[in-house]
Coordinates of C-alpha atoms in Angstrom, one line a residue:
X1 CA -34.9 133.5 46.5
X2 CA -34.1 130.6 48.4
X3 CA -34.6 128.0 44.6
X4 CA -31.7 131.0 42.9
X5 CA -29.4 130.2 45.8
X6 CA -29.7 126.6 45.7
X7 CA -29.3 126.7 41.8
X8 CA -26.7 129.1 42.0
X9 CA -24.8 126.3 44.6
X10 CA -25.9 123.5 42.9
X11 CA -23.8 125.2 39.8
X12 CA -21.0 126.4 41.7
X13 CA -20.7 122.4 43.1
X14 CA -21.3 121.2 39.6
X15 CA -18.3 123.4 38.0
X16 CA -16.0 122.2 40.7
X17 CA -16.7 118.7 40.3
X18 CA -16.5 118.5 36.7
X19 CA -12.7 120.9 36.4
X20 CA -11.1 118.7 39.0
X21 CA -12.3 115.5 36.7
X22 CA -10.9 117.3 33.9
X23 CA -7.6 118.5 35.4
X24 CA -5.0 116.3 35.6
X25 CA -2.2 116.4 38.0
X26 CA 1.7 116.4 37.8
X27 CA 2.8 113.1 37.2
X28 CA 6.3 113.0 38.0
X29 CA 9.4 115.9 39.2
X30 CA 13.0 116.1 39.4
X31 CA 13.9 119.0 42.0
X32 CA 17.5 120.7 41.4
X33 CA 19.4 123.3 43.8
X34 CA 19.6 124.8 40.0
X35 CA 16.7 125.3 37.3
X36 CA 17.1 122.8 34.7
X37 CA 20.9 122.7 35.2
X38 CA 23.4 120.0 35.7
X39 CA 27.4 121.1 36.0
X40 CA 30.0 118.9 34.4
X41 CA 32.3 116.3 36.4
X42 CA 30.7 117.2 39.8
X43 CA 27.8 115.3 41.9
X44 CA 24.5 117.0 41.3
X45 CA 22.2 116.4 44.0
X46 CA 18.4 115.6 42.8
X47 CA 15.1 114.7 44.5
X48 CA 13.2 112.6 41.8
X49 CA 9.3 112.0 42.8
X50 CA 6.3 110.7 40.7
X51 CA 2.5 111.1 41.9
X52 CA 0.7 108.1 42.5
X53 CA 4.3 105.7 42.4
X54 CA 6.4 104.5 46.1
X55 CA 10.0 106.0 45.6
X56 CA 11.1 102.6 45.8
X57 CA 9.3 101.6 42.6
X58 CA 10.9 104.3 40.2
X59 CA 14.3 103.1 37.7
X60 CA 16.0 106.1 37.0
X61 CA 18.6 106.9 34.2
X62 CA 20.3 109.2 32.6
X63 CA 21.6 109.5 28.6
X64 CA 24.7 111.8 29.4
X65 CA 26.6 110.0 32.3
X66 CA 25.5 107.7 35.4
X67 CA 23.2 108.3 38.1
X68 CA 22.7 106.9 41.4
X69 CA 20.9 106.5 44.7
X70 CA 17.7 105.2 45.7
X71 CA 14.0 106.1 47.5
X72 CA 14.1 109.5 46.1
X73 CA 17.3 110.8 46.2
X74 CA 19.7 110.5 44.0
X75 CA 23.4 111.8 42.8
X76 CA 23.9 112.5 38.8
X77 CA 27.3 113.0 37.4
X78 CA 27.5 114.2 33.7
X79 CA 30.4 113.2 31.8
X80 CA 30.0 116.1 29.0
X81 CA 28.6 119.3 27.5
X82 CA 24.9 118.6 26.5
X83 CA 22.0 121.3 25.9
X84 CA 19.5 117.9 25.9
X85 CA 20.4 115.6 28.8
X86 CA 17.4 113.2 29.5
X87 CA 16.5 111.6 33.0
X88 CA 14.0 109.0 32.2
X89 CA 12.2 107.9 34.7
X90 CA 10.2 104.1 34.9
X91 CA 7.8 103.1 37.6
X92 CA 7.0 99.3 38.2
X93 CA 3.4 98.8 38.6
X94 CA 1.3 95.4 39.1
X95 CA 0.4 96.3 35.4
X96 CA 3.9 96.5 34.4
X97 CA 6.7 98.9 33.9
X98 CA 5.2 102.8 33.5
X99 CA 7.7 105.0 31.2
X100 CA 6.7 108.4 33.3
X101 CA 7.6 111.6 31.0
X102 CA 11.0 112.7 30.7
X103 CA 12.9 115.3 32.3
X104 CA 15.1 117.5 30.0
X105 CA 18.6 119.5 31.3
X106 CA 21.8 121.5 30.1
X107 CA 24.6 120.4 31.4
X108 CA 27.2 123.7 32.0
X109 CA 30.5 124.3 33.6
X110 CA 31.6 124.9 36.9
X111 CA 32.1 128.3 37.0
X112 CA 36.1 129.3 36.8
X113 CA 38.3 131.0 38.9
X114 CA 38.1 134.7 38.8
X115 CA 41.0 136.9 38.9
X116 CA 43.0 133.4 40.3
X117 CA 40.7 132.9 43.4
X118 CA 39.0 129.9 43.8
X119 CA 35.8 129.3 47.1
X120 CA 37.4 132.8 48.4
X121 CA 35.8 136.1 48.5
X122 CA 37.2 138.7 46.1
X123 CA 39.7 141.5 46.7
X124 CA 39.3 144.9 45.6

């Protein structure tokens, strides 16, 4: 009884050891207030990461308008309609510069005014 639980541990060990050699982690993230969405002509907020890289190592750009900011947190601005904005990001490493995978968003409109109210509630 006591060799079966020892095997049976010695298993259980062995299949965690080899899935988290096998896995492999998230290697960079761009966090929005909104999924995958940028809005047009306005500041969007971001919070751009990457596993295993200092903030202040990461180049950040952007293929549909400017970005900026630094050490994690950054501001982009669109400048049009796009269903495939890119935000590349680049990490300097003793090795060299690291292309990290890119980020992919649609870029959207404010939403309008409805029934000519604008950042009011609505009367009925």
């Amino acid at each position: 009884m006591i060799i079966f639980i020892a095997m049976k541990t010695c298993i259980v060990v062995s299949l965690v050891l080899f899935c988290s050699i096998v896995a492999e982690g998230q290697t960079s993230a761009v966090q929005l207030f909104h999924d995958k969405i940028l809005y047009l002509n306005t500041d969007n907020p971001l919070t751009i990461v990457a596993e295993g890289y200092p903030c202040k190592s990461l180049t950040v750009s952007i293929n549909n308008g400017t970005i900026k900011g630094r050490d994690g947190h950054y501001i982009a601005h669109p400048d049009s309609l796009n269903y495939n904005t890119i935000i590349t990001i680049k990490a300097k490493t003793p090795k060299g510069i690291i292309e990290l995978p890119q980020q992919y968003f649609w870029v959207r409109r404010l939403p309008g005014q409805i029934h000519g109210e604008v950042d009011s509630s609505i009367k009925r």
